[in-house]
CSV table of C-alpha atoms in Angstrom, one decimal:
chain,number,residue,atom,x,y,z
A,86,MET,CA,-35.8,-8.8,0.3
A,87,ALA,CA,-33.5,-11.9,0.0
A,88,GLN,CA,-30.4,-9.8,0.0
A,89,ALA,CA,-31.6,-7.8,3.1
A,90,LEU,CA,-32.3,-11.1,4.9
A,91,ASP,CA,-28.7,-12.3,4.1
A,92,ILE,CA,-27.3,-9.1,5.4
A,93,PHE,CA,-29.2,-9.2,8.6
A,94,ARG,CA,-28.4,-12.8,9.2
A,95,ALA,CA,-24.7,-12.1,8.6
A,96,LEU,CA,-24.8,-9.2,11.1
A,97,ALA,CA,-26.4,-11.3,13.8
A,98,ASP,CA,-23.1,-12.2,15.5
A,99,PRO,CA,-20.8,-10.1,17.5
A,100,THR,CA,-17.6,-11.5,16.0
A,101,ARG,CA,-18.8,-10.7,12.5
A,102,LEU,CA,-19.7,-7.2,13.5
A,103,ARG,CA,-16.1,-6.8,14.9
A,104,ILE,CA,-14.7,-8.2,11.6
A,105,LEU,CA,-16.7,-5.7,9.6
A,106,SER,CA,-15.5,-2.9,11.8
A,107,LEU,CA,-11.9,-3.9,11.4
A,108,VAL,CA,-11.9,-4.3,7.6
A,109,ALA,CA,-13.7,-1.0,7.4
A,110,ARG,CA,-10.4,0.5,8.6
A,111,MET,CA,-8.1,-1.4,6.3
A,112,GLU,CA,-7.7,-4.7,4.3
A,113,LEU,CA,-6.5,-7.5,6.6
A,114,SER,CA,-5.4,-11.1,6.2
A,115,VAL,CA,-7.4,-13.8,7.9
A,116,GLY,CA,-4.4,-14.5,10.1
A,117,GLU,CA,-4.3,-10.9,11.2
A,118,LEU,CA,-8.0,-10.9,12.0
A,119,ALA,CA,-7.5,-14.1,14.0
A,120,GLN,CA,-4.8,-12.5,16.1
A,121,VAL,CA,-6.8,-9.3,16.7
A,122,LEU,CA,-10.0,-11.3,17.6
A,123,GLU,CA,-8.0,-13.9,19.6
A,124,GLN,CA,-9.8,-16.7,17.8
A,125,SER,CA,-8.7,-19.6,15.6
A,126,GLN,CA,-8.2,-19.0,11.8
A,127,PRO,CA,-10.7,-21.7,10.8
A,128,ARG,CA,-13.4,-20.0,13.0
A,129,VAL,CA,-12.6,-16.6,11.6
A,130,SER,CA,-12.6,-18.0,8.0
A,131,ARG,CA,-16.2,-19.3,8.6
A,132,HIS,CA,-17.3,-15.9,9.8
A,133,VAL,CA,-15.6,-14.2,6.8
A,134,LYS,CA,-17.4,-16.6,4.4
A,135,ILE,CA,-20.8,-15.5,5.8
A,136,LEU,CA,-19.9,-11.9,5.4
A,137,THR,CA,-18.7,-12.4,1.8
A,138,ASP,CA,-21.8,-14.4,0.9
A,139,ALA,CA,-23.9,-11.4,2.1
A,140,GLY,CA,-21.8,-9.0,0.1
A,141,LEU,CA,-20.5,-7.2,3.2
A,142,ALA,CA,-16.9,-8.3,2.6
A,143,VAL,CA,-14.7,-9.6,-0.3
A,144,ARG,CA,-11.9,-12.1,-0.1
A,145,ARG,CA,-8.8,-12.2,-2.2
A,146,LYS,CA,-6.3,-15.1,-2.2
A,147,GLU,CA,-2.6,-14.2,-2.4
A,148,GLY,CA,-0.3,-17.1,-2.2
A,149,SER,CA,-1.1,-19.0,1.0
A,150,TRP,CA,-2.8,-15.9,2.6
A,151,VAL,CA,-6.3,-14.7,2.2
A,152,PHE,CA,-7.0,-11.0,2.5
A,153,VAL,CA,-10.4,-9.6,3.5
A,154,ALA,CA,-11.7,-6.1,2.5
A,155,LEU,CA,-14.9,-4.2,2.8
A,156,GLY,CA,-17.6,-5.1,0.3
A,157,ALA,CA,-19.2,-2.6,-2.2
A,158,ALA,CA,-20.1,0.7,-0.6
A,159,VAL,CA,-23.7,0.5,-1.9
A,160,THR,CA,-24.1,-2.4,0.5
A,161,THR,CA,-21.7,-1.6,3.4
A,162,ALA,CA,-22.2,2.2,3.8
A,163,PRO,CA,-25.7,1.9,5.2
A,164,VAL,CA,-24.7,-0.9,7.5
A,165,LEU,CA,-21.6,0.9,8.9
A,166,ALA,CA,-23.7,4.1,9.4
A,167,ALA,CA,-26.3,2.1,11.4
A,168,MET,CA,-23.5,0.4,13.4
A,169,ASP,CA,-22.1,3.9,14.3
A,170,ALA,CA,-25.5,5.2,15.2
A,171,TRP,CA,-26.4,2.3,17.4
A,172,ALA,CA,-23.1,1.8,19.2
A,173,GLY,CA,-23.1,2.2,22.9
A,174,PRO,CA,-20.3,2.5,25.5
A,175,LEU,CA,-19.6,-1.3,25.5
A,176,ASP,CA,-19.4,-1.4,21.7
A,177,HIS,CA,-16.9,1.5,21.7
A,178,ALA,CA,-14.8,-0.2,24.5
A,179,LEU,CA,-14.7,-3.4,22.4
A,180,ALA,CA,-13.8,-1.5,19.2
A,181,ASP,CA,-11.0,0.3,21.1
A,182,ALA,CA,-9.6,-3.0,22.4
A,183,ASP,CA,-9.7,-4.5,18.9
A,184,GLY,CA,-7.9,-1.4,17.6
A,185,GLN,CA,-5.2,-1.7,20.1
A,186,ARG,CA,-4.6,-5.3,19.3
A,187,LEU,CA,-4.6,-4.5,15.6
A,188,ALA,CA,-2.0,-1.8,16.2
A,189,ALA,CA,0.2,-4.3,18.1
A,190,VAL,CA,-0.1,-6.9,15.3
A,191,LEU,CA,0.9,-4.3,12.6
A,192,ALA,CA,3.7,-2.9,14.8
A,193,GLU,CA,5.1,-6.4,15.1
A,194,ARG,CA,5.1,-6.9,11.4
A,195,THR,CA,6.6,-3.4,10.8
A,196,ALA,CA,9.4,-4.1,13.3
A,197,ALA,CA,10.2,-7.4,11.6
A,198,ALA,CA,10.4,-5.6,8.2
A,199,ALA,CA,12.6,-2.8,9.7
A,200,GLN,CA,15.0,-5.4,11.1
A,201,TRP,CA,15.2,-7.1,7.7
A,202,PHE,CA,16.0,-3.7,6.0
A,203,GLN,CA,18.6,-2.9,8.6
A,204,ALA,CA,20.3,-6.3,8.0
A,205,HIS,CA,20.1,-6.1,4.2
A,206,ALA,CA,20.6,-2.4,3.4
A,207,GLY,CA,23.9,-3.0,1.7
A,208,GLU,CA,22.5,-5.7,-0.6
A,209,TRP,CA,19.4,-3.7,-1.6
A,210,ASP,CA,20.3,-2.8,-5.2
A,211,ALA,CA,21.5,-6.4,-5.8
A,212,ILE,CA,18.2,-7.9,-4.5
A,213,ARG,CA,16.3,-5.7,-7.0
A,214,ASN,CA,18.3,-7.1,-9.9
A,215,LEU,CA,17.1,-10.7,-9.1
A,216,TYR,CA,13.8,-10.1,-10.8
A,217,ILE,CA,14.3,-8.3,-14.1
A,218,ALA,CA,17.2,-6.2,-15.5
A,219,GLU,CA,17.1,-2.9,-13.6
A,220,SER,CA,18.1,-1.1,-16.8
A,221,GLU,CA,14.9,-2.3,-18.5
A,222,ILE,CA,12.8,-1.1,-15.6
A,223,GLU,CA,14.5,2.3,-15.5
A,224,GLN,CA,14.1,2.8,-19.2
A,225,ALA,CA,10.4,1.9,-19.0
A,226,MET,CA,10.1,4.5,-16.1
A,227,LEU,CA,11.7,7.2,-18.2
A,228,ASN,CA,9.4,6.4,-21.0
A,229,ALA,CA,6.3,6.4,-18.7
A,230,LEU,CA,7.1,9.8,-17.3
A,231,GLY,CA,8.1,11.2,-20.7
A,232,THR,CA,9.6,14.6,-21.3
A,233,GLU,CA,7.2,16.5,-19.1
A,234,THR,CA,9.0,18.4,-16.3
A,235,LEU,CA,8.9,16.7,-12.9
A,236,GLY,CA,8.9,19.9,-10.9
A,237,ARG,CA,9.0,19.0,-7.2
A,238,LEU,CA,9.8,15.3,-6.9
A,239,VAL,CA,9.1,13.0,-3.9
A,240,ASP,CA,10.7,9.5,-3.9
A,241,ILE,CA,8.7,7.5,-1.4
A,242,GLY,CA,10.8,4.6,0.0
A,243,THR,CA,14.0,5.9,-1.5
A,244,GLY,CA,16.2,3.1,-0.3
A,245,THR,CA,19.7,3.7,-1.5
A,246,GLY,CA,18.6,6.7,-3.5
A,247,ARG,CA,18.7,5.2,-7.0
A,248,MET,CA,15.5,7.0,-8.1
A,249,LEU,CA,16.9,10.3,-7.0
A,250,GLU,CA,20.0,9.6,-8.9
A,251,LEU,CA,18.0,8.8,-12.0
A,252,PHE,CA,15.2,11.4,-11.9
A,253,GLY,CA,16.7,14.1,-9.6
A,254,PRO,CA,18.4,16.0,-12.5
A,255,MET,CA,15.1,16.2,-14.2
A,256,ALA,CA,13.4,17.8,-11.2
A,257,ALA,CA,13.4,21.4,-9.8
A,258,SER,CA,13.8,19.9,-6.4
A,259,ALA,CA,13.9,16.3,-5.0
A,260,ILE,CA,13.1,14.7,-1.7
A,261,GLY,CA,13.8,11.1,-0.8
A,262,ILE,CA,11.9,9.6,2.1
A,263,ASP,CA,12.7,6.3,3.9
A,264,ARG,CA,12.0,5.0,7.4
A,265,SER,CA,15.4,3.3,7.6
A,266,SER,CA,18.2,5.4,8.9
A,267,GLU,CA,20.7,2.9,7.4
A,268,MET,CA,19.1,3.2,4.0
A,269,LEU,CA,19.3,7.0,4.2
A,270,ARG,CA,23.0,6.8,5.2
A,271,LEU,CA,23.8,4.8,2.1
A,272,ALA,CA,21.7,7.0,-0.1
A,273,ARG,CA,23.4,10.1,1.3
A,274,ALA,CA,26.8,8.6,0.6
A,275,LYS,CA,25.9,7.6,-2.9
A,276,LEU,CA,24.3,10.9,-3.9
A,277,THR,CA,27.2,12.9,-2.5
A,278,GLU,CA,29.6,10.7,-4.5
A,279,ARG,CA,27.5,11.4,-7.7
A,280,GLY,CA,27.4,15.1,-7.0
A,281,LEU,CA,23.7,15.0,-6.3
A,282,ASP,CA,23.8,16.1,-2.7
A,283,ARG,CA,21.3,18.9,-3.3
A,284,ALA,CA,18.5,16.3,-3.0
A,285,GLU,CA,16.9,16.3,0.4
A,286,LEU,CA,16.6,13.2,2.5
A,287,ARG,CA,14.1,12.7,5.3
A,288,GLN,CA,13.4,9.8,7.7
A,289,ALA,CA,9.7,9.1,7.9
A,290,ASP,CA,7.1,6.4,7.3
A,291,PHE,CA,5.3,6.1,4.0
A,292,TYR,CA,2.0,6.3,5.8
A,293,ALA,CA,2.8,9.8,7.1
A,294,LEU,CA,4.9,11.7,4.6
A,295,PRO,CA,6.7,14.8,5.9
A,296,VAL,CA,5.3,16.8,2.9
A,297,GLU,CA,2.5,19.4,2.9
A,298,ASP,CA,-0.7,18.9,1.0
A,299,ALA,CA,-0.3,19.5,-2.8
A,300,GLU,CA,3.4,20.2,-2.4
A,301,ALA,CA,4.7,17.7,-5.0
A,302,ASP,CA,4.4,17.6,-8.7
A,303,ALA,CA,5.6,14.0,-9.1
A,304,ALA,CA,6.0,11.1,-6.8
A,305,ILE,CA,7.6,7.7,-7.2
A,306,LEU,CA,7.0,4.3,-5.5
A,307,HIS,CA,9.6,2.0,-6.9
A,308,HIS,CA,9.4,-1.6,-5.6
A,309,VAL,CA,8.1,-0.2,-2.3
A,310,LEU,CA,4.4,-0.9,-2.2
A,311,HIS,CA,4.7,-4.7,-1.7
A,312,PHE,CA,6.3,-4.0,1.7
A,313,ALA,CA,3.1,-2.2,2.9
A,314,HIS,CA,0.5,-3.9,4.9
A,315,ALA,CA,-2.0,-1.2,3.9
A,316,PRO,CA,-1.0,-0.2,0.3
A,317,GLU,CA,-4.2,1.7,-0.2
A,318,GLN,CA,-3.2,4.0,2.7
A,319,VAL,CA,0.2,4.6,1.1
A,320,LEU,CA,-1.4,5.5,-2.2
A,321,ALA,CA,-3.9,7.8,-0.4
A,322,GLU,CA,-0.9,9.6,1.3
A,323,ALA,CA,0.9,9.9,-2.0
A,324,GLY,CA,-2.3,11.4,-3.5
A,325,ARG,CA,-2.5,13.9,-0.7
A,326,VAL,CA,0.9,15.4,-1.3
A,327,LEU,CA,0.4,15.7,-5.1
A,328,ALA,CA,-0.8,19.0,-6.5
A,329,THR,CA,-3.5,19.0,-9.1
A,330,GLY,CA,-2.1,17.6,-12.3
A,331,GLY,CA,0.8,16.0,-10.4
A,332,ARG,CA,1.7,12.4,-11.3
A,333,LEU,CA,2.4,9.2,-9.4
A,334,LEU,CA,4.5,6.4,-10.8
A,335,VAL,CA,4.2,3.0,-9.1
A,336,VAL,CA,6.5,0.2,-10.1
A,337,ASP,CA,5.9,-3.2,-8.5
A,338,PHE,CA,5.1,-6.8,-9.3
A,339,ALA,CA,2.1,-8.4,-10.9
A,340,PRO,CA,0.4,-11.0,-8.7
A,341,HIS,CA,2.6,-14.1,-8.1
A,342,SER,CA,2.9,-17.0,-5.8
A,343,ARG,CA,6.5,-16.8,-4.6
A,344,GLU,CA,5.6,-17.4,-1.0
A,345,GLU,CA,9.2,-17.4,0.1
A,346,LEU,CA,9.4,-13.7,-0.6
A,347,ARG,CA,7.3,-13.1,2.5
A,348,THR,CA,9.7,-14.8,4.9
A,349,GLN,CA,13.0,-14.2,3.1
A,350,GLU,CA,12.6,-10.7,1.8
A,351,ALA,CA,9.9,-9.2,4.1
A,352,HIS,CA,7.3,-8.8,1.3
A,353,ALA,CA,3.9,-8.1,2.8
A,354,ARG,CA,2.0,-8.4,-0.5
A,355,LEU,CA,2.7,-10.8,-3.4
A,356,GLY,CA,2.1,-8.4,-6.2
A,357,PHE,CA,-0.9,-6.3,-7.4
A,358,SER,CA,-3.5,-6.7,-10.1
A,359,ASP,CA,-4.5,-3.8,-12.4
A,360,GLU,CA,-7.9,-3.9,-10.8
A,361,GLN,CA,-6.5,-3.4,-7.3
A,362,MET,CA,-4.2,-0.7,-8.3
A,363,LEU,CA,-6.6,1.4,-10.4
A,364,GLY,CA,-9.2,1.1,-7.7
A,365,TRP,CA,-6.8,2.5,-5.1
A,366,PHE,CA,-5.8,5.2,-7.6
A,367,ALA,CA,-9.4,6.3,-7.9
A,368,ALA,CA,-9.8,6.4,-4.1
A,369,ALA,CA,-6.7,8.5,-3.9
A,370,GLY,CA,-8.0,11.0,-6.5
A,371,LEU,CA,-5.8,9.8,-9.3
A,372,VAL,CA,-6.8,9.3,-12.9
A,373,PRO,CA,-4.9,6.4,-14.5
A,374,GLU,CA,-2.9,7.4,-17.5
A,375,ARG,CA,-0.7,4.5,-18.3
A,376,VAL,CA,-0.2,0.8,-17.4
A,377,ASP,CA,2.9,-1.1,-18.7
A,378,THR,CA,3.8,-4.7,-18.3
A,379,LEU,CA,7.5,-5.9,-18.3
A,380,GLU,CA,7.9,-9.6,-18.6
A,381,GLY,CA,11.0,-11.7,-19.0
A,382,GLY,CA,12.2,-12.1,-15.4
A,383,GLU,CA,11.2,-14.5,-12.7
A,384,LEU,CA,8.5,-12.1,-11.8
A,385,THR,CA,6.5,-9.7,-14.0
A,386,VAL,CA,7.0,-6.0,-13.3
A,387,LYS,CA,4.2,-3.5,-13.7
A,388,LEU,CA,4.2,0.2,-14.1
A,389,TRP,CA,1.1,2.3,-13.2
A,390,VAL,CA,0.9,6.1,-13.8
A,391,GLY,CA,-1.9,8.2,-12.4
A,392,ARG,CA,-2.5,12.0,-12.5
A,393,LYS,CA,-4.1,13.9,-9.6
A,394,ARG,CA,-7.4,15.2,-10.7
A,395,ALA,CA,-8.8,18.6,-9.7
A,396,ALA,CA,-11.1,18.6,-6.6
A,397,PRO,CA,-14.7,19.0,-7.5
A,398,VAL,CA,-16.0,22.6,-7.4
A,399,THR,CA,-18.9,23.2,-5.2
A,400,GLU,CA,-21.1,25.9,-6.5
A,401,LYS,CA,-22.5,28.4,-4.0
A,402,ILE,CA,-26.2,29.0,-4.2
A,403,ALA,CA,-27.2,32.6,-4.1
A,404,ALA,CA,-29.5,33.6,-1.2
C-alpha cells in the first residue's frame, strides 16, 4: 500500500507525467528534459527525484550530467498502460509537442557531432590512439571473435574503414556504414589502396541501418557507441540485423569522468558499465558471451560480445 501511495503521489503532477512519457521513449539527461519541457534544470531535477523515489524512474550520474531512464517494468508497465488508456485529445497534443521539441534537441546535438566529424575526419585514427595502443585493442578483438567464420559482416560506424581492413578478409562479405560522407570517402580511398575494395560502403545512420532483418552474421561497433545519445536504440538496431547465432562485438570505454571529451571530441556518453551494456544486450535479444577489460591507457577500454538468441517458438494449440 505504501508503494502504491508513493506512485500515485508521484503521478499527481502534469510535468512528472510528461517526464515519464519522455523517458519511456529513451534515456535522457536532465538538461535535455529541461529543454524539452521548457523548464529550469533545478525544477526538473526536483520532479525527477520524486519519480525516482517512487521507483518510476532511475538516475545515473555521468560526469557532470545526470541521465534519467524508466524504472523497473514491474512498476512502470501498469502505469504507462493506464496513461495510454486514459489519454485524451489534449494529452496527445501535449505529447506530440514534447516529441517535436525532443526531436529538435536531438537533431541539434546530432548536427554538432556531424560537424565535428567533418572537421576531424582526417585525424580520426590518430585520435583513437590517444587512449590505448590500437594494436592491443585490435588483438583483443581478434581474440574475442576467435576463429569462427564471420560470414556476412556489418561494421557500424566504420569511420576510416579500419575494421573492414582488419576483419574484411575473414568475412564472406563486408559492409561498412557511416553517416559521414567524408569518413566514407577516406575509407573508400584506404580500402582501395589496400586492395580491399570489394567491401561495400553505405551512408546511413546507426539508428536505421540499411540492412535487412537477420541479414548479418557478425556486427562490430568499435569506439562508436559513446557518440550515441540513445545507445540502447543502436544496440537494438544491431540486434535486428543479426541472424540467429550472429555475434555483436562492442568496443568502447568503461565509465570515466573526462568531461572535456564531450566538448572537445563530441562524446555523448562517458563510457558504459557492464550492467548497462548487458542490460541493453538482453533487450536486443543478445546473450552475453564475453567481457574483456583492457587497462593501461588514460581510459579503460572494454569489449563486450553477445550472440543473437533464437526467437521463442510459439506452439499452436490444436482445435
